[in-house]
Structures are given as C-alpha cells and as structure tokens.
Amino acid sequence: MDSFYIWNIGCQMNKADSERLASALEQLGLRSVEEPHDADVIVLNSCVVRQSAEDKVVGALGAMRPLKKQRTGRVVALMGCMVGPRTDGLQRRFPYVDVFMRPQQYGPLLDLVGQRLGLDWECCVGSLAPAKPSVACYVPIIHGCDLMCTFCIIPYRRGRQVSRPLNEVVQEVELLAQRGVKEVTLLGQTVDAYGCDLPEQPGLGDLLARLNDIPGLDRIRFLTSHPSFMSQPIIQAVADLPKVCEHINLPVQAGDDEVLSRMRRPYTQAKYRDLIARIRDTVPGVSLSTDIIVGFPGETAEQFQHSLELLADLRFEKVHCAAYSPRPGTIAFRTMADDIPLEEKVRRREQVEQLQESLLREINASLVGQDVEILVEGYNKGRWQGRTRTNKLVFFKDEGYHLGQLANVEITQASPWSLQGTPAARGCLPLAG
Ligand code: SF4
C-alpha cells in the first residue's frame, strides 16, 4: 500500500479537510496520485448541502464498485457531510466502501492504513498542515455550528461549534508561512463566532491581530461570517490590520423578514442593512459578498422581490445564489412543504444572476485604469492569475513574475466575472519577509 487519491466536492472546508487528510497519509509514507485507478487508497470527500452535490457523490460512489474489484486490498473510504452519526444505511447501500468518516474524523482510515503498514499512526503523524501548500492556503479555525438554520444540514453532520486554541492556529500559520504560504483564509461555518467556546474567549479580531505579525505572510482572509457575530472589533481589525484583506462574505440568505424568521436567521433585513452600512463606514473600499437562497418554502413573489431589492440596494461584489433544496433531517424538511415549483426556483435564481451580472458590469468597469495589488497564484495558458485584496480575479501577461509575488497591476479590461491587466510601470511590490 503506497498511494492514495482523494476526490473532493463542496465547500472550502471540505477542500481543507482533504488537504489535511492528504498530509496525514503522506506522513505515513503514501504518495498522492492523479487518477483513482492508480491508487491503493481512494477517498471520496462528500457534500450533501444540496441535492445536486449529493447526486454527484452517489455517482462517484457508483464508480468505486468496479475499482474496488480491480485491485485486491484497495481501500475505499467515504468522508464528509454524507456521513452522519449512524452509518448502517450507507453500509447497506455501498457495501464495497471500507471506511465511513464524518468530517475531520480521519482516525478510522488512518487506523486501517496503519494496520496494513504495521504502524501506529498516532506516533507518525504530526501537524496536519500541508507539507507543500499553495501560496494561498485554507486554515480551519472553528469546526461545526451551534445555529440551526432551518434549511441547513451542516450542524447535523459537522456537529457543534468547536474553536481551535488560538496559539495552535498561530503556530500552524507560522509553519505555513515558513513553507512559502503568502495568504491564509481562516475557515469556519460561522468564522466570526471564533473563540466564544474557548476558556479565554478570544475573538476573531484577537486572532487576526496575532496573525498579522507573522513574518512572510502577506494576506489574511476569513470565511464564512454570520451577521449575528460580526462585531465591531472584527470590523475594526479589517480596517486597521494591514495584512487583513478588505473583503467580507456575509450571507443574508433572504431579504424578507418573514422568510428570515422561518429560516431561523436571527436578524431582520433592516438590521442587516445597518450592519453593511457600518462595515462600509469603517472599512473604506471594502468588498462585500453574500449568499442567498431563492424558493424557500412559502416564499411569495413579493417576498422574493424584497430579496431582489436588497441585492440591488446593497450592490455586492459577489452573490452566491442557490435554489432551495430540501435536505432530509433539517427542520425545514420536517416541517415545511417544498411548495415552490422547480421552474419557479430556477426563474428566481436567474433573475438574481441577471441582476448581479448588470451590477458587476458597472462595478468592475469602474476599476479600469486603476492600479491594484494582486497575489500571483497561478499561470495558465500564457497568463498569470491572482486576486486583488478585494478578492477579484485578475489575469495579466508578463514574463518577469513568480508564484507568491505581490504584483502591482493596472486594470485594462473588465467583465462581470474577471479583470484583465498589465503590470503597472514594472510595479512589482517588494516581497514581504
Ligand atoms: S449558520 Fe446556519 S447556514 Fe451556516 S452552517 Fe450554521 S446552520 Fe448552516
């Protein structure tokens, strides 16, 4: 047994979980391969936040049956949000899967691999930080969620909120910076609630201040916030700390108070608007994004219009729009009829996308002619690519750059989805650290 392959779907937290499992398997001496048929250990890291994601996982699981037969001793593992506290149903459906693991519970697979290799994995595996990370890396800082939004399956799968100790996160980010990471994105389902379950109750603002002092690190982001926890110290930290990027994702989910109440989102649209205004007052040039669900049970045409009005008024830089998808086990699934026809949900989602496209066309056009700082994150088809501090994707052509560099780029063309630029007067910014 010497190779592994991880298939991943879903949110940034899943990507981070996959990276951390890969780190553990590499520490046990296994190597990552590009194709599942070359691997001794195949892991599917699953997502069930929407039916479409779950369908893809089921399809990927179906492809495992012949792969399992092809190689004696091959291990197939299912990880992530498809795995709940009880696995008997999954075991009956997918008898060829050897290991079922809830999110971040790597132990069952490491036990099995350790047995096959004759190793005690707990003696071999240290920090799960990726050994060869990308220049921009995810760092989970808080697991689970204590809220029970009626549409959401995540608390049932990822459990209650648990923050990682502040010093542990700081040490991990120091290690990542030593390994060449220039940007970290701190992850949590409610990342702005960080620390309230820890004995000293540090806040996200305290953590950001500590990370801001780490040599070699250029940028810090955090994702995903909840309006109820977005405190003034956090907003002030974004305004004051030079490495913290001026970008906040703040899911609103609906622009109508009655729908928000049925979603169990503990704020009104007026309070949300006030919060956005306060963030914009405190952090000049901040870029804001949001998540919204259309077609939630009982959402009337008028209530949907309130969501559209909120989006038009607040002019977000990005909107993640999802058509409501009933998730078995959630409060909405158990207590509310999924009464908006699929065609209507799709029509509403398209309306949101059209509105957002026209807003972004205007917002991005206003950037043409401006110089922006980008972190060079990749090279594809003869162009460098990276993101601005405000999380906008920029492409530019020039030979004299390298991954991880901060570059000063003049924006020359804009579309709703990305920007094109050219290095501003050979404007490389000095490398930090
Ligand atoms: S805050 Fe709500 S939507 Fe977000 S993970 Fe928790 S329950 Fe789900």
XYZ file of C-alpha atoms and ligand atoms in Angstrom:
441
model
C 0.000 0.000 0.000
C 1.791 3.132 -1.162
C -0.565 5.523 -2.978
C -3.747 7.475 -2.415
C -6.249 9.532 -4.377
C -8.740 11.999 -2.852
C -11.845 13.118 -4.749
C -13.313 16.289 -3.313
C -16.557 18.187 -3.726
C -18.174 21.013 -1.801
C -17.086 23.987 0.220
C -13.674 25.354 1.183
C -13.878 23.462 4.485
C -14.031 20.188 2.557
C -11.006 21.208 0.487
C -9.119 21.990 3.690
C -10.173 18.636 5.201
C -8.915 16.817 2.095
C -5.580 18.649 2.261
C -5.187 17.698 5.907
C -6.012 14.042 5.312
C -3.500 14.067 2.423
C -0.893 15.478 4.787
C -1.535 12.633 7.275
C -1.343 9.954 4.548
C 1.899 11.454 3.212
C 3.358 11.349 6.713
C 2.575 7.613 6.708
C 4.645 7.293 3.537
C 1.883 7.186 0.915
C 2.106 9.308 -2.219
C -0.686 11.181 -3.956
C -1.634 10.028 -7.476
C -3.648 11.800 -10.163
C -6.082 9.001 -11.061
C -8.198 6.778 -8.814
C -7.309 3.594 -10.730
C -3.638 4.130 -9.762
C -4.383 4.393 -6.031
C -4.335 1.843 -3.212
C -6.481 4.145 -1.060
C -9.356 6.090 -2.620
C -11.174 8.697 -0.530
C -14.381 10.436 -1.593
C -14.872 13.615 0.429
C -18.588 14.273 0.142
C -21.042 17.176 0.312
C -24.803 16.966 0.773
C -25.606 20.633 1.206
C -27.742 20.461 -1.946
C -29.311 17.575 -3.850
C -27.129 18.272 -6.900
C -23.955 17.772 -4.823
C -25.329 14.609 -3.231
C -26.191 13.227 -6.698
C -22.563 13.726 -7.776
C -21.307 11.882 -4.691
C -23.655 8.978 -5.379
C -22.363 8.885 -8.977
C -18.750 8.855 -7.756
C -19.585 6.087 -5.271
C -21.064 4.012 -8.105
C -17.753 4.279 -9.965
C -15.982 2.797 -6.923
C -17.598 -0.639 -7.212
C -15.556 -1.799 -10.259
C -12.424 -0.053 -8.950
C -12.719 -1.930 -5.680
C -12.893 -5.241 -7.565
C -9.927 -4.402 -9.804
C -7.244 -4.387 -7.113
C -7.004 -6.725 -4.131
C -6.607 -4.850 -0.876
C -7.660 -1.499 -2.323
C -9.318 0.657 0.354
C -12.314 2.859 -0.457
C -13.331 5.480 2.106
C -16.275 7.881 2.225
C -15.673 11.062 4.229
C -17.543 14.311 4.782
C -21.084 15.534 5.225
C -22.748 12.492 3.659
C -21.648 10.532 6.722
C -23.856 11.095 9.744
C -23.609 9.631 13.244
C -25.142 6.333 12.023
C -23.672 4.595 9.021
C -25.758 1.419 8.810
C -27.878 2.785 5.944
C -24.790 3.823 3.990
C -23.160 0.441 4.655
C -26.182 -1.319 3.162
C -26.242 0.961 0.099
C -22.493 0.908 -0.534
C -21.161 -2.408 0.838
C -17.890 -2.036 -1.069
C -16.922 1.052 0.952
C -14.457 0.022 3.687
C -14.458 3.131 5.886
C -17.008 5.832 6.682
C -15.687 9.016 8.297
C -17.523 12.106 9.472
C -15.958 15.473 8.580
C -12.470 15.836 10.052
C -12.601 12.387 11.623
C -9.594 10.915 9.893
C -8.932 8.256 12.555
C -10.836 5.282 11.061
C -8.922 5.450 7.770
C -5.581 6.128 9.463
C -6.241 3.121 11.761
C -6.806 0.879 8.741
C -3.809 2.181 6.789
C -1.680 1.919 9.939
C -2.749 -1.721 10.417
C -1.881 -2.592 6.822
C 1.519 -0.920 7.149
C 2.176 -2.274 10.649
C 2.463 1.271 12.040
C 0.919 3.140 14.944
C -0.181 6.226 13.004
C -0.514 8.353 16.144
C 3.247 8.081 16.613
C 3.952 9.023 12.988
C 1.522 11.832 12.174
C 2.278 15.320 13.477
C 0.871 18.636 12.240
C -1.754 18.207 9.549
C -0.713 21.438 7.820
C 0.019 20.628 4.153
C 3.707 19.851 3.580
C 3.758 21.538 0.145
C 0.989 24.112 0.337
C -0.133 26.505 -2.390
C 0.770 30.158 -1.937
C -2.828 30.707 -0.799
C -3.951 28.162 1.789
C -7.062 27.393 3.851
C -6.806 27.085 7.632
C -9.856 25.773 9.530
C -10.126 27.609 12.845
C -13.605 26.608 14.016
C -15.461 23.387 13.363
C -19.212 22.774 13.407
C -22.023 25.220 14.061
C -24.294 25.932 17.027
C -27.011 27.579 14.971
C -29.884 25.679 13.489
C -30.925 27.492 10.341
C -33.970 25.529 9.276
C -32.676 24.731 5.779
C -29.178 23.626 6.780
C -27.834 20.101 7.231
C -24.352 21.182 8.363
C -24.883 21.200 12.161
C -26.198 17.616 11.930
C -23.076 16.487 10.104
C -20.273 18.681 11.416
C -21.535 18.853 14.976
C -21.446 21.678 17.485
C -19.088 24.605 17.318
C -15.526 23.900 18.452
C -12.844 26.586 18.081
C -9.198 25.602 17.799
C -6.992 27.147 20.501
C -5.560 30.482 19.408
C -1.910 29.503 19.890
C -2.417 26.323 17.879
C -3.745 28.340 14.922
C -0.915 30.882 15.220
C 1.706 28.116 15.246
C 0.142 26.458 12.224
C 0.087 29.702 10.237
C 3.719 30.372 11.226
C 4.598 26.928 9.885
C 2.687 27.566 6.665
C 4.433 30.929 6.206
C 7.790 29.152 6.621
C 6.643 26.747 3.895
C 6.016 29.612 1.478
C 2.354 30.438 2.065
C 1.617 34.115 1.411
C -2.113 34.178 2.057
C -4.278 32.269 4.514
C -8.054 32.082 4.548
C -9.342 31.241 8.019
C -12.334 28.935 7.736
C -15.418 28.232 9.785
C -19.145 27.839 9.175
C -19.521 30.872 11.450
C -15.930 32.056 11.450
C -16.757 35.332 13.193
C -18.002 33.351 16.223
C -14.418 32.155 16.691
C -13.328 31.772 20.288
C -16.595 32.149 22.201
C -16.373 28.453 23.208
C -12.728 28.739 24.374
C -11.853 29.359 28.043
C -10.255 32.793 27.442
C -12.872 33.687 24.836
C -10.528 35.353 22.359
C -12.344 36.894 19.418
C -11.591 36.659 15.722
C -10.185 40.202 15.976
C -7.595 38.979 18.527
C -6.587 36.107 16.265
C -6.286 38.406 13.244
C -4.003 40.717 15.257
C -1.687 37.832 16.180
C -1.566 36.514 12.615
C -0.887 39.993 11.259
C 2.524 39.885 12.993
C 3.722 36.686 11.298
C 6.768 37.366 9.100
C 6.497 36.256 5.480
C 2.718 36.203 5.444
C 1.213 38.905 3.198
C -2.527 38.469 3.388
C -5.237 37.143 5.711
C -8.871 36.458 4.815
C -11.711 34.780 6.712
C -14.830 32.901 5.614
C -17.825 32.472 6.228
C -19.266 35.021 8.607
C -22.691 35.205 10.206
C -24.383 38.603 10.653
C -25.102 37.877 14.343
C -21.401 37.551 15.205
C -19.927 40.322 13.041
C -18.730 42.516 15.909
C -17.191 45.971 15.770
C -13.760 44.646 16.936
C -13.709 42.318 13.911
C -14.723 45.111 11.539
C -12.108 47.385 13.107
C -9.458 44.678 12.700
C -10.235 44.539 8.968
C -9.882 48.320 8.823
C -6.676 48.567 10.888
C -4.538 45.475 10.246
C -2.537 45.853 7.035
C -2.447 42.140 6.170
C -6.188 41.577 6.636
C -7.860 41.933 3.232
C -10.823 44.259 2.845
C -13.264 41.544 1.915
C -16.113 40.084 3.966
C -18.591 37.390 2.971
C -21.767 37.918 4.976
C -24.626 35.604 3.988
C -28.031 37.268 4.206
C -29.992 34.258 2.825
C -33.199 36.302 2.271
C -34.277 39.934 2.045
C -37.651 39.450 3.694
C -38.227 39.382 7.456
C -40.880 36.707 7.410
C -38.695 34.374 5.343
C -35.697 35.146 7.553
C -37.750 34.222 10.599
C -38.803 30.887 9.060
C -35.181 30.248 8.168
C -34.324 30.945 11.841
C -31.927 33.692 10.845
C -31.888 35.918 13.949
C -31.880 39.350 12.275
C -34.160 41.498 10.153
C -33.308 42.850 6.732
C -33.148 46.359 8.292
C -30.558 45.194 10.853
C -28.583 43.527 8.088
C -28.622 46.738 6.044
C -27.413 48.685 9.110
C -24.562 46.225 9.577
C -23.500 46.580 5.942
C -23.569 50.373 6.302
C -21.425 50.160 9.457
C -18.873 47.922 7.724
C -18.708 50.288 4.753
C -18.280 53.299 7.068
C -15.470 51.609 8.999
C -13.580 49.933 6.145
C -13.209 52.222 3.126
C -13.229 50.316 -0.178
C -14.389 47.078 1.472
C -15.711 44.422 -0.874
C -18.758 42.527 0.345
C -20.263 39.296 -0.878
C -23.303 37.366 0.252
C -25.232 34.099 -0.049
C -28.924 33.971 -0.811
C -31.498 31.201 -1.145
C -34.449 31.562 -3.525
C -37.599 29.450 -3.488
C -37.519 28.744 0.250
C -40.802 27.087 1.354
C -43.628 29.591 1.215
C -41.549 32.380 -0.360
C -44.101 34.528 -2.207
C -43.370 36.546 -5.331
C -43.467 39.676 -3.168
C -41.034 38.232 -0.627
C -38.676 37.281 -3.438
C -38.910 40.871 -4.719
C -37.674 42.023 -1.283
C -34.588 39.883 -1.776
C -34.012 41.381 -5.216
C -34.436 44.901 -3.803
C -31.922 44.222 -1.060
C -29.378 42.928 -3.575
C -29.945 45.917 -5.879
C -29.575 48.375 -2.980
C -26.507 46.823 -1.362
C -24.569 46.162 -4.607
C -22.455 43.187 -3.507
C -19.257 42.275 -5.298
C -20.390 38.648 -5.415
C -23.642 36.801 -4.733
C -23.754 33.030 -4.245
C -27.343 32.196 -5.132
C -28.867 28.770 -4.512
C -32.324 27.448 -5.290
C -33.755 25.893 -2.107
C -33.063 22.171 -1.955
C -34.839 20.217 0.815
C -32.352 18.275 2.941
C -33.702 15.264 4.839
C -33.380 15.737 8.591
C -33.457 19.532 8.606
C -36.199 21.487 10.341
C -37.483 22.855 7.027
C -37.626 19.356 5.545
C -39.584 18.070 8.537
C -41.989 20.962 8.993
C -42.387 22.913 5.732
C -43.747 21.906 2.336
C -41.310 22.381 -0.541
C -44.039 24.268 -2.360
C -42.207 26.411 -4.913
C -42.059 24.565 -8.251
C -38.572 23.875 -9.581
C -39.152 26.026 -12.689
C -40.059 28.964 -10.476
C -36.976 28.454 -8.298
C -34.824 28.394 -11.428
C -36.536 31.535 -12.765
C -35.877 33.363 -9.483
C -32.257 32.252 -9.431
C -31.818 33.507 -12.996
C -33.296 36.861 -12.016
C -30.737 37.174 -9.223
C -27.929 36.206 -11.606
C -29.048 38.725 -14.227
C -29.251 41.499 -11.649
C -25.840 40.613 -10.294
C -24.300 40.494 -13.757
C -25.507 44.006 -14.553
C -24.291 45.330 -11.182
C -20.881 43.715 -11.608
C -20.553 45.063 -15.137
C -20.819 48.567 -13.665
C -18.732 47.921 -10.544
C -15.877 46.249 -12.428
C -15.898 48.817 -15.260
C -15.151 51.471 -12.654
C -11.855 49.678 -11.911
C -10.446 50.129 -15.452
C -7.427 52.422 -15.269
C -6.815 51.748 -11.565
C -3.722 50.048 -10.123
C -4.449 47.077 -7.870
C -2.259 44.775 -5.793
C -2.612 41.130 -6.729
C -1.070 37.999 -5.259
C 0.261 35.850 -8.118
C -1.393 32.458 -7.569
C -1.154 30.612 -10.866
C -0.064 30.521 -14.505
C -2.433 29.226 -17.141
C -2.452 29.459 -20.952
C 0.313 32.056 -21.019
C -1.213 34.313 -18.366
C -0.587 34.870 -14.699
C -3.609 34.962 -12.463
C -4.238 36.196 -8.975
C -6.705 38.032 -6.799
C -6.940 41.571 -5.551
C -7.227 42.274 -1.837
C -10.954 42.601 -2.548
C -10.979 39.046 -3.964
C -11.372 39.880 -7.642
C -9.743 37.564 -10.162
C -7.191 39.305 -12.398
C -5.280 37.930 -15.410
C -2.166 39.516 -16.855
C 0.690 38.659 -19.232
C 4.317 39.241 -18.331
C 7.366 37.046 -18.060
C 9.031 38.549 -15.018
C 6.807 37.263 -12.222
C 6.652 34.225 -9.995
C 4.143 32.438 -7.774
C 3.597 34.105 -4.439
C 4.693 37.523 -5.599
C 2.678 40.646 -4.907
C 2.295 42.496 -8.198
C 1.007 45.949 -8.957
C -1.284 45.673 -11.980
C -3.199 48.295 -13.926
C -6.671 47.097 -14.895
C -7.186 47.455 -18.648
C -10.374 45.448 -19.276
C -13.265 44.327 -17.118
C -16.042 41.796 -17.416
C -18.570 40.923 -14.716
C -16.537 37.848 -13.739
C -12.868 38.812 -14.083
C -10.416 41.577 -14.860
C -7.514 41.825 -17.312
C -4.492 43.939 -16.542
C -0.949 44.844 -17.304
C 1.908 45.320 -14.852
C 1.825 48.936 -13.711
C 5.175 50.548 -14.683
C 7.014 47.287 -13.866
C 5.385 47.718 -10.489
C 6.454 44.642 -8.546
C 5.823 45.217 -4.918
C 8.661 44.210 -2.621
C 8.280 40.714 -1.240
C 7.369 40.752 2.408
C 9.533 38.872 4.883
S -25.079 29.367 10.377
Fe -26.888 28.367 9.542
S -26.381 28.091 7.353
Fe -24.446 28.455 8.413
S -23.656 26.399 8.917
Fe -24.803 27.135 10.726
S -26.866 26.290 10.459
Fe -25.840 26.171 8.440
